[in-house]
XYZ file of C-alpha atoms in Angstrom:
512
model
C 4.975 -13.752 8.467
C 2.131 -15.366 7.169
C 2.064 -18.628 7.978
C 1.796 -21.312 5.748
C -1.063 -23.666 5.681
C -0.520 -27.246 5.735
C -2.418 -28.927 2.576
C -5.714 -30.983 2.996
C -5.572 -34.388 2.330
C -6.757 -35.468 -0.471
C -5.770 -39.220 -1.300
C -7.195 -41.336 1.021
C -4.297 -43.936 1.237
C -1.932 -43.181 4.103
C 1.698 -42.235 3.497
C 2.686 -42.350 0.083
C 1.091 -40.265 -3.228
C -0.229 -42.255 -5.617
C -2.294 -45.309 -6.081
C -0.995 -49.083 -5.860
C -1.408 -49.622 -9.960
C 1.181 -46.638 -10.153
C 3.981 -46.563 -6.892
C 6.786 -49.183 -7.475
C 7.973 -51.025 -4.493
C 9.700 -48.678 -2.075
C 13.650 -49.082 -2.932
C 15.035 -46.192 -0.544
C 13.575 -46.579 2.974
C 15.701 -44.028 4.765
C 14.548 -41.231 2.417
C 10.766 -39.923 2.995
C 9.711 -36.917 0.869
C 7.351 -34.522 1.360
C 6.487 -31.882 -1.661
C 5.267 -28.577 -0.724
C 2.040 -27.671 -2.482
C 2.721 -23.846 -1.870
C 3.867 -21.733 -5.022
C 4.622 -25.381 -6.281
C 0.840 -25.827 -7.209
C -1.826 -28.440 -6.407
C -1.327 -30.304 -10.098
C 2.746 -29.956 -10.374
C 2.847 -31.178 -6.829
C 0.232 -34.113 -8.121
C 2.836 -35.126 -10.811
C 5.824 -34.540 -9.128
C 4.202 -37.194 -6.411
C 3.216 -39.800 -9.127
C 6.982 -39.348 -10.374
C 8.673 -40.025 -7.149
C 6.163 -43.121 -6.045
C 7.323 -44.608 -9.558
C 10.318 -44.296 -8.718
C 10.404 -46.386 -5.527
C 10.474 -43.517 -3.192
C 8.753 -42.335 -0.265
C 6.660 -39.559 -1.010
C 4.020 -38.247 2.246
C 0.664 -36.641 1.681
C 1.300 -34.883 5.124
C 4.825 -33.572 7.108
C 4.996 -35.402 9.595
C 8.621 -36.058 11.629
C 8.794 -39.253 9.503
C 10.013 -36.747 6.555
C 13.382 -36.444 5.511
C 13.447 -34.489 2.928
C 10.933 -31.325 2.365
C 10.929 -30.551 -1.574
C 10.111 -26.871 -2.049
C 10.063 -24.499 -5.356
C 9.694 -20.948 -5.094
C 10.458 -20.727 -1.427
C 12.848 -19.151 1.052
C 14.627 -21.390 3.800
C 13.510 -19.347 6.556
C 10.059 -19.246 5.896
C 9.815 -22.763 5.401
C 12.238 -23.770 8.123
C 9.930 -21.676 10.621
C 6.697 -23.219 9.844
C 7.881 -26.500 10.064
C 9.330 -26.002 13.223
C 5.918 -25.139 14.395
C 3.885 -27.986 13.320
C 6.465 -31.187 13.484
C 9.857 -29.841 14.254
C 12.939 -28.855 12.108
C 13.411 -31.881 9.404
C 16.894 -32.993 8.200
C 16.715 -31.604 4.624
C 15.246 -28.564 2.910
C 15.656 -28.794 -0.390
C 15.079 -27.358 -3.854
C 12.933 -28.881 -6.352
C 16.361 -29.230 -8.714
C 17.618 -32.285 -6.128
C 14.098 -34.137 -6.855
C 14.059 -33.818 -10.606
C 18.291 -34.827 -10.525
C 16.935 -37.970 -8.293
C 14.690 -39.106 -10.330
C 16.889 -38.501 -13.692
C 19.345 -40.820 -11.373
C 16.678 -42.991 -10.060
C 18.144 -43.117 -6.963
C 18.635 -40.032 -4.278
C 21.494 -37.821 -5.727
C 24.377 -36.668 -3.167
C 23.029 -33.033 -1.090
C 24.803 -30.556 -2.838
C 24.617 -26.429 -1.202
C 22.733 -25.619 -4.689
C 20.497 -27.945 -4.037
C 20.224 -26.493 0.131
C 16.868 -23.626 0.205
C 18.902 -20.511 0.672
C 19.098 -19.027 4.135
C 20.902 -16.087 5.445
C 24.292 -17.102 6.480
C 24.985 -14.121 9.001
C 26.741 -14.505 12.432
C 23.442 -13.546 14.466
C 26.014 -12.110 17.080
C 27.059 -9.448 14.955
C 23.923 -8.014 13.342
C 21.005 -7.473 15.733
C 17.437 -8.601 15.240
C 14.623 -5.739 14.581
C 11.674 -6.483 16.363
C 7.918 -4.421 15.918
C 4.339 -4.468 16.406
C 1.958 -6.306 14.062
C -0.334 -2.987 13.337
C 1.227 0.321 11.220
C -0.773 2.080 13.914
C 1.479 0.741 16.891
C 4.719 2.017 15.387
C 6.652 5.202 14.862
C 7.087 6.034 11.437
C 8.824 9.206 10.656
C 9.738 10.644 7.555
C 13.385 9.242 7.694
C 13.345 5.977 6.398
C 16.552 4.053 6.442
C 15.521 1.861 4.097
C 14.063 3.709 1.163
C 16.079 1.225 -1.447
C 13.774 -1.595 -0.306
C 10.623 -0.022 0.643
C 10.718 1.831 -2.940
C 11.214 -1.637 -4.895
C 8.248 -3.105 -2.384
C 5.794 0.041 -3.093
C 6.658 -0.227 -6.766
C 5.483 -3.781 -7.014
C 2.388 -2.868 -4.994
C 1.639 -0.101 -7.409
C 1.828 -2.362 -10.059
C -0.622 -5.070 -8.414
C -3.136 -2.049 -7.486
C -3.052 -1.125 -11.273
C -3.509 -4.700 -11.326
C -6.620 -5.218 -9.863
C -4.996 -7.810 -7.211
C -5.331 -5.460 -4.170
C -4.460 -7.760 -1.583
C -1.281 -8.188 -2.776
C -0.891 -4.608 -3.116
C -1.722 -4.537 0.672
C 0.474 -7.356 1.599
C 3.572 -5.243 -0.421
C 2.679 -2.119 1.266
C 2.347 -3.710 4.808
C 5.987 -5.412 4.285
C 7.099 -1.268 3.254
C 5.956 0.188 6.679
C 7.502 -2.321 8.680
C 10.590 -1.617 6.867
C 10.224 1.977 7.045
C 9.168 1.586 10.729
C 12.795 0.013 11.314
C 15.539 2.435 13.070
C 18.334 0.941 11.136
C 19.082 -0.283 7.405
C 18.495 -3.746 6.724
C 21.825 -5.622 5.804
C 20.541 -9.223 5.936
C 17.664 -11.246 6.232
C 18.478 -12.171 9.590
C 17.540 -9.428 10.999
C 13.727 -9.826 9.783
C 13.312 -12.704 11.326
C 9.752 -12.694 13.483
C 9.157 -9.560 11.772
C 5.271 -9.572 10.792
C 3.884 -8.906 7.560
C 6.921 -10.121 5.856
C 5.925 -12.883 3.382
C 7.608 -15.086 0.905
C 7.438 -13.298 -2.168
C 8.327 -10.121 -0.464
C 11.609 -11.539 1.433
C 12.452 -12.818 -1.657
C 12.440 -9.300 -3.288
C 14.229 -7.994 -0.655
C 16.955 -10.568 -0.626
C 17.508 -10.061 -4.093
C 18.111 -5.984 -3.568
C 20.704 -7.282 -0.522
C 22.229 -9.194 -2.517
C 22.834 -7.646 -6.438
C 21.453 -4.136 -5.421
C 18.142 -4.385 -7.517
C 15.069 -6.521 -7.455
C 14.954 -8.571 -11.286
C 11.373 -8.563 -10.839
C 11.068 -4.902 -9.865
C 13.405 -3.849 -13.406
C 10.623 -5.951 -15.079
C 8.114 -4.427 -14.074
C 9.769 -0.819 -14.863
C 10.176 -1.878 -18.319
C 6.460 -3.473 -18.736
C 4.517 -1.945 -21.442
C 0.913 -2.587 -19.704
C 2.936 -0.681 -16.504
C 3.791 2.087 -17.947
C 0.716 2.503 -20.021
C -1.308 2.580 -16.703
C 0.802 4.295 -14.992
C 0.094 7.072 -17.708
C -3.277 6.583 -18.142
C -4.546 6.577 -14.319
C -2.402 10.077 -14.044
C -4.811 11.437 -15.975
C -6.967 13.079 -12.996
C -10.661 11.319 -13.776
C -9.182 8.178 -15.076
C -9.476 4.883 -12.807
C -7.704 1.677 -13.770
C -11.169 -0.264 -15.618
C -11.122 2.831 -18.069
C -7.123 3.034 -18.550
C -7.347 -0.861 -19.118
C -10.532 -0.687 -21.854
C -8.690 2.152 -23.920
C -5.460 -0.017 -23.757
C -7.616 -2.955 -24.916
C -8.306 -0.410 -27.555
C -4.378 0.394 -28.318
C -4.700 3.499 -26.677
C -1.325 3.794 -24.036
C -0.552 7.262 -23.889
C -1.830 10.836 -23.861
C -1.331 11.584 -27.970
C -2.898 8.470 -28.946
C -6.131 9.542 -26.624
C -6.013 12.948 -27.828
C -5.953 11.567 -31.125
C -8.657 9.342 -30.609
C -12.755 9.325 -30.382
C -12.893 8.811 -26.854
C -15.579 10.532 -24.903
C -14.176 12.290 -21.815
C -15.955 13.752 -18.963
C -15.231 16.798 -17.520
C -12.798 15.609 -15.077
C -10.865 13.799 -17.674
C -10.824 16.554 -20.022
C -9.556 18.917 -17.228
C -7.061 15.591 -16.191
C -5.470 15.781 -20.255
C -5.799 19.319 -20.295
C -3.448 20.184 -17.244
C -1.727 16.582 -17.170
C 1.671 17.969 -16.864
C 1.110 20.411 -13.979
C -1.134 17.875 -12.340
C 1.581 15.138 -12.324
C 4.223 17.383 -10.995
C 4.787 17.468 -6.870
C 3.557 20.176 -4.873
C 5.677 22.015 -2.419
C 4.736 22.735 1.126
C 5.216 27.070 -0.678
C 2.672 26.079 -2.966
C 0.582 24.152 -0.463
C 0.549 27.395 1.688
C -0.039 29.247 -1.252
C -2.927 27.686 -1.739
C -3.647 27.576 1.920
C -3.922 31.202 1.482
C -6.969 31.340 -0.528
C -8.523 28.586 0.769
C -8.770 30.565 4.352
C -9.671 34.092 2.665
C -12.461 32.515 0.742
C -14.018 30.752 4.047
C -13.155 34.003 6.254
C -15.523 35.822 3.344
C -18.566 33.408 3.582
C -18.458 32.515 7.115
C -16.604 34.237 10.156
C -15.049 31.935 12.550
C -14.774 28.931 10.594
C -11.664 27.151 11.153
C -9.558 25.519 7.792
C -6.949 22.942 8.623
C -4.169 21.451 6.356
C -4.639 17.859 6.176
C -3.326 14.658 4.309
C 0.598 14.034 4.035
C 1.346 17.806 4.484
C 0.213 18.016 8.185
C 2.172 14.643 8.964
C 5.180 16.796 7.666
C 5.861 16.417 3.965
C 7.373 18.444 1.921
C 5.756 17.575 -1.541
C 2.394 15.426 -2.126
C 0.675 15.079 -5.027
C -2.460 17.457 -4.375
C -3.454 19.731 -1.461
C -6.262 18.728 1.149
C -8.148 21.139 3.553
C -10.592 20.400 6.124
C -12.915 22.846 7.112
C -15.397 22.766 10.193
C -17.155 25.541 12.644
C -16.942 25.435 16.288
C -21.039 25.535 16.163
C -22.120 22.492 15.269
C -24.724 23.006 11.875
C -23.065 26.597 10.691
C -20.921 24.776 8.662
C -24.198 23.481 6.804
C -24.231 24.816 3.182
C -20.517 26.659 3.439
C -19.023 24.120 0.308
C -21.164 26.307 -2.296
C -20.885 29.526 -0.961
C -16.735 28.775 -0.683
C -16.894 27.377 -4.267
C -18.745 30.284 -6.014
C -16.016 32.654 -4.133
C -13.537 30.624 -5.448
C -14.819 30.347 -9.243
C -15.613 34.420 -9.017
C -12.036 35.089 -8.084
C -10.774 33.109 -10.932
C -9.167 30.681 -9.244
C -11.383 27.057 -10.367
C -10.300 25.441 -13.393
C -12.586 22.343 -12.851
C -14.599 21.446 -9.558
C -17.409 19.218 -8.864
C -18.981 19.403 -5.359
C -20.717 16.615 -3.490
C -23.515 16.830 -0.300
C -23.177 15.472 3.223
C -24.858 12.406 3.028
C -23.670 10.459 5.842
C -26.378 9.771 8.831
C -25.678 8.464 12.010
C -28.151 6.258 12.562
C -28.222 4.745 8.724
C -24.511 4.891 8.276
C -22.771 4.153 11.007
C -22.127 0.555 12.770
C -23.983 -0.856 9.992
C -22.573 0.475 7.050
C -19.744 -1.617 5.064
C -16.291 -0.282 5.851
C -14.851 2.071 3.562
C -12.049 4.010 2.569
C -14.834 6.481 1.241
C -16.114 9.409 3.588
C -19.961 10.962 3.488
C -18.700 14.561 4.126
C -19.478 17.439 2.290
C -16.341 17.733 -0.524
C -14.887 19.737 -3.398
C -12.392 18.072 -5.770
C -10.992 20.747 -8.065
C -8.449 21.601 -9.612
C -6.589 25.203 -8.125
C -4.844 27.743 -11.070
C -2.432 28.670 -8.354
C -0.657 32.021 -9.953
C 3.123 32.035 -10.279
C 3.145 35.326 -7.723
C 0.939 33.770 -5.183
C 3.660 30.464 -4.963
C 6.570 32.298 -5.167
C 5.261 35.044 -2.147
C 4.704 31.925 -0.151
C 7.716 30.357 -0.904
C 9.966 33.410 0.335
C 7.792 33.507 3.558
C 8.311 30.588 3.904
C 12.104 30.703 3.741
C 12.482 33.542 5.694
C 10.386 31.766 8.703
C 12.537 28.569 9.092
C 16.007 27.805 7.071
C 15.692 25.116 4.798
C 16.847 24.041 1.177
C 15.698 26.263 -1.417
C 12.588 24.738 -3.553
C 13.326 25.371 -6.931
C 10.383 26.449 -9.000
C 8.054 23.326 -9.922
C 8.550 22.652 -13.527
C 4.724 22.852 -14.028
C 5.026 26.199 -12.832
C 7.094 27.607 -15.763
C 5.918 25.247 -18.381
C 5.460 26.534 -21.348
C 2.315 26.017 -23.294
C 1.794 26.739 -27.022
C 2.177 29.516 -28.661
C 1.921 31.387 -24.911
C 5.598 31.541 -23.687
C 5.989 31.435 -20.112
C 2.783 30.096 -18.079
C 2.025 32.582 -15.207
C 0.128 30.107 -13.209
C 0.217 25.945 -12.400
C -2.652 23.972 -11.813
C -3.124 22.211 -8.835
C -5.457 19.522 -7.099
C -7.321 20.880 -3.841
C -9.435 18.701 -2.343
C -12.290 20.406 0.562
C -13.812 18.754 3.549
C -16.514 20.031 5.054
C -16.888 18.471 8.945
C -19.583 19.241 11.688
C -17.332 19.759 14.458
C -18.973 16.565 16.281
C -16.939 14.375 14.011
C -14.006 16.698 13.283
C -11.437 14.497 15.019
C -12.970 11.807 13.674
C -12.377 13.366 10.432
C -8.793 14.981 10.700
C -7.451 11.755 11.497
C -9.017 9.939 8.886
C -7.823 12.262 6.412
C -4.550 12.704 7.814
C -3.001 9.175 6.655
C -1.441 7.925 5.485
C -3.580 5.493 3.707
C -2.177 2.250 5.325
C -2.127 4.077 8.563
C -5.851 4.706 8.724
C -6.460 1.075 7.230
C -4.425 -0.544 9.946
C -6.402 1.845 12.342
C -9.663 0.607 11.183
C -7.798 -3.000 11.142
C -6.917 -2.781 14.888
C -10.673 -1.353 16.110
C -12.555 -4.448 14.003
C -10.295 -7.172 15.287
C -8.703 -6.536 18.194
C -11.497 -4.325 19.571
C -14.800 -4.829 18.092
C -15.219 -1.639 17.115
C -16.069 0.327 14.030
C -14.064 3.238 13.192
C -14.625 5.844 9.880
C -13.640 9.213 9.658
C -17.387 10.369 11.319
C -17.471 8.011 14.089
C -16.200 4.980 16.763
C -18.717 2.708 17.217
C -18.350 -0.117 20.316
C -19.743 -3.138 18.580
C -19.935 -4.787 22.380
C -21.703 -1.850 24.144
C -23.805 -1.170 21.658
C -22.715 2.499 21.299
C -21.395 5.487 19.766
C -17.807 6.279 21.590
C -17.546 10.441 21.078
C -14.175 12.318 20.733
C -13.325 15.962 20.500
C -9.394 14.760 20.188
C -7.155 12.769 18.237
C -5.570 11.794 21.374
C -9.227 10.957 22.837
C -9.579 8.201 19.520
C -6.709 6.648 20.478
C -7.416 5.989 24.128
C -11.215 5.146 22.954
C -8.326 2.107 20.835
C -6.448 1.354 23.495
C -3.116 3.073 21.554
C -0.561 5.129 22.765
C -1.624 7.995 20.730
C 1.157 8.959 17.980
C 1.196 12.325 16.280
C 0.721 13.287 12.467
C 4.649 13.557 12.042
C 4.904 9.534 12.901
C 1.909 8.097 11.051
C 4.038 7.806 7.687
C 3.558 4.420 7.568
């Protein structure tokens, strides 16, 4: 819960809003008001203040535990009822801004009706049990079984749509209130049970009340139907596309793929190869077709250099069975053979048919230069392919079968991008696939394999943790003790997370 802040004064008259010229007479002693400036606003608040002093009542600048009556819009019970109790105590009334307009239509202080009570969960805490979890995604469990997908799904949706929004520290809080759901070994069936829960704020206990209670966020069905949404949505799946180009071409009436086919636009090569395989590049993966492509990945580095090691990173390793693209790290157990492998892997790759588009980027990351004093980044300095795989339709479907026949599981039907049809070819033999390639020295490879692991807000509550609560500097090449002044090595996972101070938690629980 993030806590709200009390407002600054800003009137320097004690007590009551509003100059002399403008406050009548007080007229109702035993009522003192205080207006909340959050989600109210600095201005309505303002107003609202004026209003009330002009109508003989009490209104504070500051709580204190002369208040009476809070006035709140926009704002759950508990949240306010809880911050209150830390700073003056629990005050008679918390009410909606609907009993202070009624009031003043009265001009006197209308009879407490429950509409006009802030809503708070009504649930016999005897019955339902409290959750109760760490602060930091990286001090919790999170499996793959989530007990609340119905929540965490409207949450992440509305966090999408703030990313796409350039706001991405609302995004952030949304996707921090989703893990500590997901964390949770239990549904949710009231708000009671979140109380203390960190990283649960106002707007996103709202949200979450409002799925409780009518089985659907109305803020989360708005979104879904938003034009600007859905046009982003369908212009950032184009692989190449970030959300400042998506938003100029919609500026330009362009919001979907026919109209930007149809248009002038200048694409680069990743955006033409983005359009060009859009359908198979916006369909899951399965784990078949990750090992598929596993395949080749390990055959081409067993051709250019012996004894190089390729490991399966990003959601797949932390036990997913779909993801959106395929990641591989690749390292040598003698530190500087793996120097110059990406090219040699790549030209393999593109003789064998297999590279519809790649572009290849150098190691430039350098200890000394880019380490303690470098920003903090989600972005690595390794050596790295993006490309995009033509996985054939044999190559899946032999992995797929092996894969079956090693453990028993569901039957994957065939991806939909695998059978496409494109036209005037019939059936499509192949599906294109992202494949992203890491190149590590193996100094920094556990540095590396857990950065690339994830999931995303994992490894940015990771780096969260190290900066405040242990002033350190963690990236996927290094762990940096700000206090001692130096580098803290690892040639573990398990070794990072002692270096933290964390109980170390494996792949399959970091789904946060």
């Amino acid at each position: 819960m993030v806590p709200l802040k009390r407002r600054k004064v800003v009137s320097s008259g004690a007590g009551s809003a509003g100059s002399d010229d403008v406050t009548s007479p007080t007229r109702f002693p035993q009522v003192v008001l205080f207006l909340l400036e959050r989600k109210m606003g600095a201005s309505r608040r303002a107003f609202l203040s004026q209003l009330g002093g002009k109508n003989g009542f009490q209104v504070e600048e500051l709580c204190s535990e002369r208040v009476t009556h809070v006035i709140c819009e926009n704002n759950s019970g508990e949240e306010v009822r809880r911050w209150l109790e830390s700073q003056v105590g629990s005050p008679a009334h918390l009410l909606d801004v609907s009993w202070f307009t009624e009031s003043m239509r009265a001009g006197r202080p209308v009879e407490i009706l429950d509409r006009h009570k802030l809503q708070e969960q009504q649930i016999n805490e005897v019955e339902v049990e409290a959750f109760s979890t760490p602060s930091y995604a990286c001090q919790r469990r999170t499996t793959l079984d989530n007990h609340n997908a119905v929540l965490t799904d409207a949450l992440s949706l509305l966090a999408e749509n703030a990313e796409l929004s350039d706001e991405d520290g609302r995004g952030v809080a949304f996707r921090r209130a989703a893990a500590v759901l997901k964390s949770l070994p239990e549904p949710v069936t009231g708000l009671t049970q979140l109380r203390g829960l960190p990283c649960l704020g106002g707007h996103s206990l709202r949200v979450i009340k409002d799925v409780l209670e009518n089985g659907a966020s109305s803020e989360v069905e708005a979104t879904k139907q938003s034009e600007r949404f859905n046009a982003l949505k369908v212009l950032t799946g184009i692989f190449g596309v970030g959300v400042k180009t998506a938003e100029r071409w919609i500026r330009e009436r362009i919001v979907g793929l026919q109209q930007l086919q149809d248009s002038e636009q200048t694409l680069n090569r990743a955006q033409q190869a983005g359009l060009r395989h859009y359908e198979d590049l916006n369909q899951p993966v399965t784990r078949a077709e990750a090992d598929a492509v596993a395949a080749v990945v390990e055959e081409a580095v067993a051709s250019v250099l012996p004894g190089a090691r390729v490991t399966l990173i990003g959601g797949f390793r932390r036990g997913k069975l779909t993801g959106h693209d395929v990641d591989f790290l690749i390292t040598h157990p003698e530190e500087g053979r793996e120097a110059g492998l990406m090219p040699k892997v790549v030209s393999w790759l593109d003789s064998q048919g297999f590279l519809l588009y790649q572009k290849t980027s150098r190691n430039s990351y350098l200890e000394a230069e880019d380490g303690p004093g470098r920003p903090s980044s989600n972005m690595d300095r390794f050596e790295r392919c993006f490309s995009v795989f033509k996985l054939p339709e044999e190559a899946r479907r032999g992995a797929e079968e092996a894969r079956r026949g090693a453990e028993e599981t569901e039957p994957c039907s065939s991806s939909p991008a695998a059978v496409s049809q494109v036209k005037g070819e019939g059936l499509k033999p192949w599906r294109a696939v992202r494949v992203d390639l890491v190149v590590s020295p193996i100094s920094q490879f556990a540095f590396a394999l857990l950065g690339w692991t994830g999931s995303k807000l994992f490894e940015r509550e990771l780096r969260r943790w190290a900066g405040h609560e242990k002033a350190m500097s963690l990236s996927s090449h290094a762990l940096y003790d700000n206090r001692q002044s130096r580098y803290l090595r690892a040639s573990s996972e398990e070794e990072i997370f002692a270096h933290l101070g964390l109980e170390f938690i494996p792949p399959s629980e970091r789904n946060a």
